[in-house]
Amino acid sequence: MIATVLTPLAASVVASIPSPSSSSLSLGPLTFTLYGLMIALGVVAAVEISRRRWEAVGGNGDDIADLAKWGVPAGLIGARIYHLVTDWKSYQGRWIDGFKIWEGGLGIPGGLILGVGVGYLYAKRRGWDVPRLVDCVIPSIPVAQAIGRLGNWFNQEVYGRQSTLPWALEIDAEHRSDFPNDTTFHPTFLYEGLFNLALAYALIRLDRKKILKPGQLLPLWIAGYGFGRFLVESLRSDFASEILGIRVNHWASGIAMVVGLAWFFAMERKADDTDGDAIDEADLDEADLDA
């Protein structure tokens, strides 16, 4: 009897992932968009993770809050600019909507470039140990990205191609005007979120093993994120600007992989050359002493 009841129930649970019925949260007179709330929670998580990691290596936890005051706004501006540049056609005739960031539309590559860039310059200007700070902060960024991607789930946007997999995502009719006959799609928000969490874990593990040079987590993260985003982008079916018939985000992901790997190996080679020079100088000093 129990098996007869639970079997169809279990089948319905794994048949698809439902989308939230609302994209906002009301608390008394206040209404919050869940997209914005997820972005905010991601920032809070990144700041807290970075603060703990920075304090663990002897840094002042307040430095992270100061860094966030510059890096986070810059990241949001960069993300919005990237989205508008790569998706400007969808705003024709309604340019004012380009400022409505709460409705969604953040291009992560732009946010990462401007946010990390401004944060790097700020830390350097303050005279902090930038390579060590970078190693403390970088693993927190993919965690923030994973949390922020939940905002796409609440908005029922940027989902993938049609899918009938057990974990396919249900999309309401008003959010799939281009696919009137399909109801379930690849949950690209979930794919990217899980990949980012795995990437954060891998970066932390590598950092703990002490096998990387200071600062090398940054190019590794750039290459890793580019790889993951390239795969997820391949599942997208929504409209996107293209260059030579290839989605702009595919170009951006490919460039990130190449730049990240090239930067990583350049840092490796530079470190080896520095170690070699140090050994040569030590040999010369020893020769002078023998003479």
PDB file of N, CA and C in Angstrom, residues 168-231:
ATOM      1  N   ALA A 168      14.835  18.407 -15.522  1.00  0.00           N
ATOM      2  CA  ALA A 168      14.482  19.524 -16.405  1.00  0.00           C
ATOM      3  C   ALA A 168      13.689  20.574 -15.629  1.00  0.00           C
ATOM      4  N   LEU A 169      13.792  21.812 -16.076  1.00  0.00           N
ATOM      5  CA  LEU A 169      13.180  22.942 -15.386  1.00  0.00           C
ATOM      6  C   LEU A 169      11.853  23.327 -16.037  1.00  0.00           C
ATOM      7  N   GLU A 170      10.807  23.426 -15.223  1.00  0.00           N
ATOM      8  CA  GLU A 170       9.505  23.864 -15.729  1.00  0.00           C
ATOM      9  C   GLU A 170       9.498  25.387 -15.887  1.00  0.00           C
ATOM     10  N   ILE A 171       9.035  25.840 -17.050  1.00  0.00           N
ATOM     11  CA  ILE A 171       8.945  27.271 -17.318  1.00  0.00           C
ATOM     12  C   ILE A 171       7.500  27.616 -17.666  1.00  0.00           C
ATOM     13  N   ASP A 172       6.954  28.639 -17.003  1.00  0.00           N
ATOM     14  CA  ASP A 172       5.580  29.049 -17.258  1.00  0.00           C
ATOM     15  C   ASP A 172       5.437  29.638 -18.656  1.00  0.00           C
ATOM     16  N   ALA A 173       4.229  29.564 -19.196  1.00  0.00           N
ATOM     17  CA  ALA A 173       3.970  29.964 -20.578  1.00  0.00           C
ATOM     18  C   ALA A 173       4.390  31.406 -20.869  1.00  0.00           C
ATOM     19  N   GLU A 174       4.186  32.318 -19.923  1.00  0.00           N
ATOM     20  CA  GLU A 174       4.508  33.725 -20.173  1.00  0.00           C
ATOM     21  C   GLU A 174       6.011  33.984 -20.272  1.00  0.00           C
ATOM     22  N   HIS A 175       6.816  33.005 -19.857  1.00  0.00           N
ATOM     23  CA  HIS A 175       8.270  33.167 -19.919  1.00  0.00           C
ATOM     24  C   HIS A 175       8.905  32.346 -21.035  1.00  0.00           C
ATOM     25  N   ARG A 176       8.101  31.736 -21.890  1.00  0.00           N
ATOM     26  CA  ARG A 176       8.643  30.920 -22.975  1.00  0.00           C
ATOM     27  C   ARG A 176       7.857  31.151 -24.262  1.00  0.00           C
ATOM     28  N   SER A 177       7.687  32.417 -24.605  1.00  0.00           N
ATOM     29  CA  SER A 177       6.921  32.760 -25.797  1.00  0.00           C
ATOM     30  C   SER A 177       7.538  32.195 -27.076  1.00  0.00           C
ATOM     31  N   ASP A 178       8.858  31.976 -27.064  1.00  0.00           N
ATOM     32  CA  ASP A 178       9.530  31.417 -28.241  1.00  0.00           C
ATOM     33  C   ASP A 178       9.379  29.896 -28.321  1.00  0.00           C
ATOM     34  N   PHE A 179       8.891  29.305 -27.234  1.00  0.00           N
ATOM     35  CA  PHE A 179       8.739  27.840 -27.190  1.00  0.00           C
ATOM     36  C   PHE A 179       7.338  27.485 -26.675  1.00  0.00           C
ATOM     37  N   PRO A 180       6.301  27.808 -27.430  1.00  0.00           N
ATOM     38  CA  PRO A 180       4.935  27.604 -26.929  1.00  0.00           C
ATOM     39  C   PRO A 180       4.563  26.150 -26.697  1.00  0.00           C
ATOM     40  N   ASN A 181       5.224  25.236 -27.368  1.00  0.00           N
ATOM     41  CA  ASN A 181       4.849  23.822 -27.262  1.00  0.00           C
ATOM     42  C   ASN A 181       5.736  23.030 -26.303  1.00  0.00           C
ATOM     43  N   ASP A 182       6.731  23.671 -25.732  1.00  0.00           N
ATOM     44  CA  ASP A 182       7.636  23.001 -24.794  1.00  0.00           C
ATOM     45  C   ASP A 182       7.404  23.549 -23.391  1.00  0.00           C
ATOM     46  N   THR A 183       7.578  22.716 -22.400  1.00  0.00           N
ATOM     47  CA  THR A 183       7.334  23.150 -21.020  1.00  0.00           C
ATOM     48  C   THR A 183       8.539  22.967 -20.100  1.00  0.00           C
ATOM     49  N   THR A 184       9.471  22.099 -20.449  1.00  0.00           N
ATOM     50  CA  THR A 184      10.624  21.847 -19.578  1.00  0.00           C
ATOM     51  C   THR A 184      11.918  22.037 -20.356  1.00  0.00           C
ATOM     52  N   PHE A 185      12.926  22.589 -19.660  1.00  0.00           N
ATOM     53  CA  PHE A 185      14.173  22.979 -20.304  1.00  0.00           C
ATOM     54  C   PHE A 185      15.360  22.663 -19.392  1.00  0.00           C
ATOM     55  N   HIS A 186      16.560  22.710 -19.977  1.00  0.00           N
ATOM     56  CA  HIS A 186      17.769  22.503 -19.176  1.00  0.00           C
ATOM     57  C   HIS A 186      17.889  23.627 -18.139  1.00  0.00           C
ATOM     58  N   PRO A 187      18.089  23.293 -16.861  1.00  0.00           N
ATOM     59  CA  PRO A 187      18.240  24.320 -15.822  1.00  0.00           C
ATOM     60  C   PRO A 187      19.672  24.861 -15.802  1.00  0.00           C
ATOM     61  N   THR A 188      19.980  25.729 -16.743  1.00  0.00           N
ATOM     62  CA  THR A 188      21.366  26.205 -16.859  1.00  0.00           C
ATOM     63  C   THR A 188      21.808  26.968 -15.612  1.00  0.00           C
ATOM     64  N   PHE A 189      20.851  27.583 -14.898  1.00  0.00           N
ATOM     65  CA  PHE A 189      21.213  28.262 -13.651  1.00  0.00           C
ATOM     66  C   PHE A 189      21.797  27.256 -12.660  1.00  0.00           C
ATOM     67  N   LEU A 190      21.224  26.047 -12.636  1.00  0.00           N
ATOM     68  CA  LEU A 190      21.676  25.012 -11.716  1.00  0.00           C
ATOM     69  C   LEU A 190      23.022  24.451 -12.163  1.00  0.00           C
ATOM     70  N   TYR A 191      23.178  24.213 -13.459  1.00  0.00           N
ATOM     71  CA  TYR A 191      24.443  23.702 -13.974  1.00  0.00           C
ATOM     72  C   TYR A 191      25.592  24.647 -13.633  1.00  0.00           C
ATOM     73  N   GLU A 192      25.371  25.929 -13.933  1.00  0.00           N
ATOM     74  CA  GLU A 192      26.441  26.891 -13.681  1.00  0.00           C
ATOM     75  C   GLU A 192      26.695  27.060 -12.187  1.00  0.00           C
ATOM     76  N   GLY A 193      25.627  27.033 -11.394  1.00  0.00           N
ATOM     77  CA  GLY A 193      25.798  27.170  -9.957  1.00  0.00           C
ATOM     78  C   GLY A 193      26.600  26.025  -9.366  1.00  0.00           C
ATOM     79  N   LEU A 194      26.278  24.793  -9.751  1.00  0.00           N
ATOM     80  CA  LEU A 194      27.010  23.626  -9.244  1.00  0.00           C
ATOM     81  C   LEU A 194      28.454  23.635  -9.722  1.00  0.00           C
ATOM     82  N   PHE A 195      28.664  24.034 -10.977  1.00  0.00           N
ATOM     83  CA  PHE A 195      30.031  24.110 -11.481  1.00  0.00           C
ATOM     84  C   PHE A 195      30.840  25.137 -10.681  1.00  0.00           C
ATOM     85  N   ASN A 196      30.242  26.274 -10.383  1.00  0.00           N
ATOM     86  CA  ASN A 196      30.947  27.304  -9.626  1.00  0.00           C
ATOM     87  C   ASN A 196      31.296  26.844  -8.216  1.00  0.00           C
ATOM     88  N   LEU A 197      30.392  26.108  -7.590  1.00  0.00           N
ATOM     89  CA  LEU A 197      30.699  25.583  -6.255  1.00  0.00           C
ATOM     90  C   LEU A 197      31.845  24.583  -6.318  1.00  0.00           C
ATOM     91  N   ALA A 198      31.844  23.743  -7.347  1.00  0.00           N
ATOM     92  CA  ALA A 198      32.941  22.791  -7.520  1.00  0.00           C
ATOM     93  C   ALA A 198      34.253  23.520  -7.793  1.00  0.00           C
ATOM     94  N   LEU A 199      34.183  24.587  -8.571  1.00  0.00           N
ATOM     95  CA  LEU A 199      35.382  25.373  -8.868  1.00  0.00           C
ATOM     96  C   LEU A 199      35.926  26.028  -7.603  1.00  0.00           C
ATOM     97  N   ALA A 200      35.029  26.578  -6.774  1.00  0.00           N
ATOM     98  CA  ALA A 200      35.466  27.193  -5.518  1.00  0.00           C
ATOM     99  C   ALA A 200      36.144  26.165  -4.622  1.00  0.00           C
ATOM    100  N   TYR A 201      35.566  24.976  -4.542  1.00  0.00           N
ATOM    101  CA  TYR A 201      36.147  23.904  -3.724  1.00  0.00           C
ATOM    102  C   TYR A 201      37.537  23.525  -4.236  1.00  0.00           C
ATOM    103  N   ALA A 202      37.666  23.392  -5.556  1.00  0.00           N
ATOM    104  CA  ALA A 202      38.952  23.009  -6.140  1.00  0.00           C
ATOM    105  C   ALA A 202      40.015  24.079  -5.876  1.00  0.00           C
ATOM    106  N   LEU A 203      39.636  25.348  -5.997  1.00  0.00           N
ATOM    107  CA  LEU A 203      40.591  26.431  -5.759  1.00  0.00           C
ATOM    108  C   LEU A 203      41.055  26.449  -4.304  1.00  0.00           C
ATOM    109  N   ILE A 204      40.129  26.227  -3.373  1.00  0.00           N
ATOM    110  CA  ILE A 204      40.492  26.210  -1.953  1.00  0.00           C
ATOM    111  C   ILE A 204      41.416  25.034  -1.644  1.00  0.00           C
ATOM    112  N   ARG A 205      41.109  23.881  -2.242  1.00  0.00           N
ATOM    113  CA  ARG A 205      41.956  22.706  -2.034  1.00  0.00           C
ATOM    114  C   ARG A 205      43.367  22.937  -2.556  1.00  0.00           C
ATOM    115  N   LEU A 206      43.475  23.521  -3.743  1.00  0.00           N
ATOM    116  CA  LEU A 206      44.789  23.810  -4.312  1.00  0.00           C
ATOM    117  C   LEU A 206      45.549  24.800  -3.438  1.00  0.00           C
ATOM    118  N   ASP A 207      44.837  25.799  -2.922  1.00  0.00           N
ATOM    119  CA  ASP A 207      45.475  26.802  -2.082  1.00  0.00           C
ATOM    120  C   ASP A 207      46.013  26.169  -0.798  1.00  0.00           C
ATOM    121  N   ARG A 208      45.269  25.233  -0.238  1.00  0.00           N
ATOM    122  CA  ARG A 208      45.703  24.588   1.006  1.00  0.00           C
ATOM    123  C   ARG A 208      46.901  23.671   0.803  1.00  0.00           C
ATOM    124  N   LYS A 209      47.034  23.145  -0.394  1.00  0.00           N
ATOM    125  CA  LYS A 209      48.169  22.258  -0.677  1.00  0.00           C
ATOM    126  C   LYS A 209      49.481  23.031  -0.832  1.00  0.00           C
ATOM    127  N   LYS A 210      49.406  24.344  -0.991  1.00  0.00           N
ATOM    128  CA  LYS A 210      50.589  25.209  -1.110  1.00  0.00           C
ATOM    129  C   LYS A 210      51.484  24.804  -2.282  1.00  0.00           C
ATOM    130  N   ILE A 211      50.857  24.440  -3.393  1.00  0.00           N
ATOM    131  CA  ILE A 211      51.644  24.044  -4.563  1.00  0.00           C
ATOM    132  C   ILE A 211      51.643  25.133  -5.636  1.00  0.00           C
ATOM    133  N   LEU A 212      50.906  26.209  -5.387  1.00  0.00           N
ATOM    134  CA  LEU A 212      50.832  27.302  -6.352  1.00  0.00           C
ATOM    135  C   LEU A 212      51.626  28.510  -5.862  1.00  0.00           C
ATOM    136  N   LYS A 213      52.036  29.320  -6.810  1.00  0.00           N
ATOM    137  CA  LYS A 213      52.712  30.566  -6.471  1.00  0.00           C
ATOM    138  C   LYS A 213      51.662  31.586  -6.020  1.00  0.00           C
ATOM    139  N   PRO A 214      52.051  32.550  -5.177  1.00  0.00           N
ATOM    140  CA  PRO A 214      51.090  33.575  -4.741  1.00  0.00           C
ATOM    141  C   PRO A 214      50.438  34.276  -5.931  1.00  0.00           C
ATOM    142  N   GLY A 215      49.131  34.368  -5.897  1.00  0.00           N
ATOM    143  CA  GLY A 215      48.404  35.052  -6.959  1.00  0.00           C
ATOM    144  C   GLY A 215      47.950  34.172  -8.103  1.00  0.00           C
ATOM    145  N   GLN A 216      48.394  32.915  -8.150  1.00  0.00           N
ATOM    146  CA  GLN A 216      48.055  32.055  -9.287  1.00  0.00           C
ATOM    147  C   GLN A 216      46.608  31.560  -9.270  1.00  0.00           C
ATOM    148  N   LEU A 217      45.916  31.717  -8.163  1.00  0.00           N
ATOM    149  CA  LEU A 217      44.511  31.316  -8.141  1.00  0.00           C
ATOM    150  C   LEU A 217      43.675  32.185  -9.082  1.00  0.00           C
ATOM    151  N   LEU A 218      44.102  33.437  -9.281  1.00  0.00           N
ATOM    152  CA  LEU A 218      43.338  34.346 -10.138  1.00  0.00           C
ATOM    153  C   LEU A 218      43.268  33.846 -11.583  1.00  0.00           C
ATOM    154  N   PRO A 219      44.391  33.590 -12.247  1.00  0.00           N
ATOM    155  CA  PRO A 219      44.283  33.089 -13.624  1.00  0.00           C
ATOM    156  C   PRO A 219      43.646  31.704 -13.717  1.00  0.00           C
ATOM    157  N   LEU A 220      43.835  30.874 -12.683  1.00  0.00           N
ATOM    158  CA  LEU A 220      43.181  29.566 -12.693  1.00  0.00           C
ATOM    159  C   LEU A 220      41.666  29.713 -12.638  1.00  0.00           C
ATOM    160  N   TRP A 221      41.205  30.625 -11.810  1.00  0.00           N
ATOM    161  CA  TRP A 221      39.763  30.872 -11.722  1.00  0.00           C
ATOM    162  C   TRP A 221      39.224  31.417 -13.044  1.00  0.00           C
ATOM    163  N   ILE A 222      39.962  32.333 -13.672  1.00  0.00           N
ATOM    164  CA  ILE A 222      39.521  32.893 -14.946  1.00  0.00           C
ATOM    165  C   ILE A 222      39.372  31.789 -15.988  1.00  0.00           C
ATOM    166  N   ALA A 223      40.387  30.917 -16.080  1.00  0.00           N
ATOM    167  CA  ALA A 223      40.340  29.819 -17.053  1.00  0.00           C
ATOM    168  C   ALA A 223      39.232  28.826 -16.698  1.00  0.00           C
ATOM    169  N   GLY A 224      39.100  28.514 -15.415  1.00  0.00           N
ATOM    170  CA  GLY A 224      38.089  27.555 -14.977  1.00  0.00           C
ATOM    171  C   GLY A 224      36.688  28.060 -15.219  1.00  0.00           C
ATOM    172  N   TYR A 225      36.450  29.320 -14.886  1.00  0.00           N
ATOM    173  CA  TYR A 225      35.118  29.872 -15.118  1.00  0.00           C
ATOM    174  C   TYR A 225      34.812  29.932 -16.611  1.00  0.00           C
ATOM    175  N   GLY A 226      35.817  30.310 -17.416  1.00  0.00           N
ATOM    176  CA  GLY A 226      35.616  30.356 -18.855  1.00  0.00           C
ATOM    177  C   GLY A 226      35.209  28.999 -19.408  1.00  0.00           C
ATOM    178  N   PHE A 227      35.845  27.933 -18.904  1.00  0.00           N
ATOM    179  CA  PHE A 227      35.528  26.579 -19.350  1.00  0.00           C
ATOM    180  C   PHE A 227      34.090  26.202 -18.995  1.00  0.00           C
ATOM    181  N   GLY A 228      33.720  26.449 -17.739  1.00  0.00           N
ATOM    182  CA  GLY A 228      32.373  26.105 -17.295  1.00  0.00           C
ATOM    183  C   GLY A 228      31.310  26.902 -18.022  1.00  0.00           C
ATOM    184  N   ARG A 229      31.571  28.186 -18.201  1.00  0.00           N
ATOM    185  CA  ARG A 229      30.588  29.032 -18.881  1.00  0.00           C
ATOM    186  C   ARG A 229      30.444  28.634 -20.349  1.00  0.00           C
ATOM    187  N   PHE A 230      31.550  28.224 -20.971  1.00  0.00           N
ATOM    188  CA  PHE A 230      31.499  27.778 -22.365  1.00  0.00           C
ATOM    189  C   PHE A 230      30.566  26.570 -22.500  1.00  0.00           C
ATOM    190  N   LEU A 231      30.675  25.627 -21.577  1.00  0.00           N
ATOM    191  CA  LEU A 231      29.823  24.439 -21.626  1.00  0.00           C
ATOM    192  C   LEU A 231      28.366  24.794 -21.414  1.00  0.00           C
TER     193      LEU A 231
END
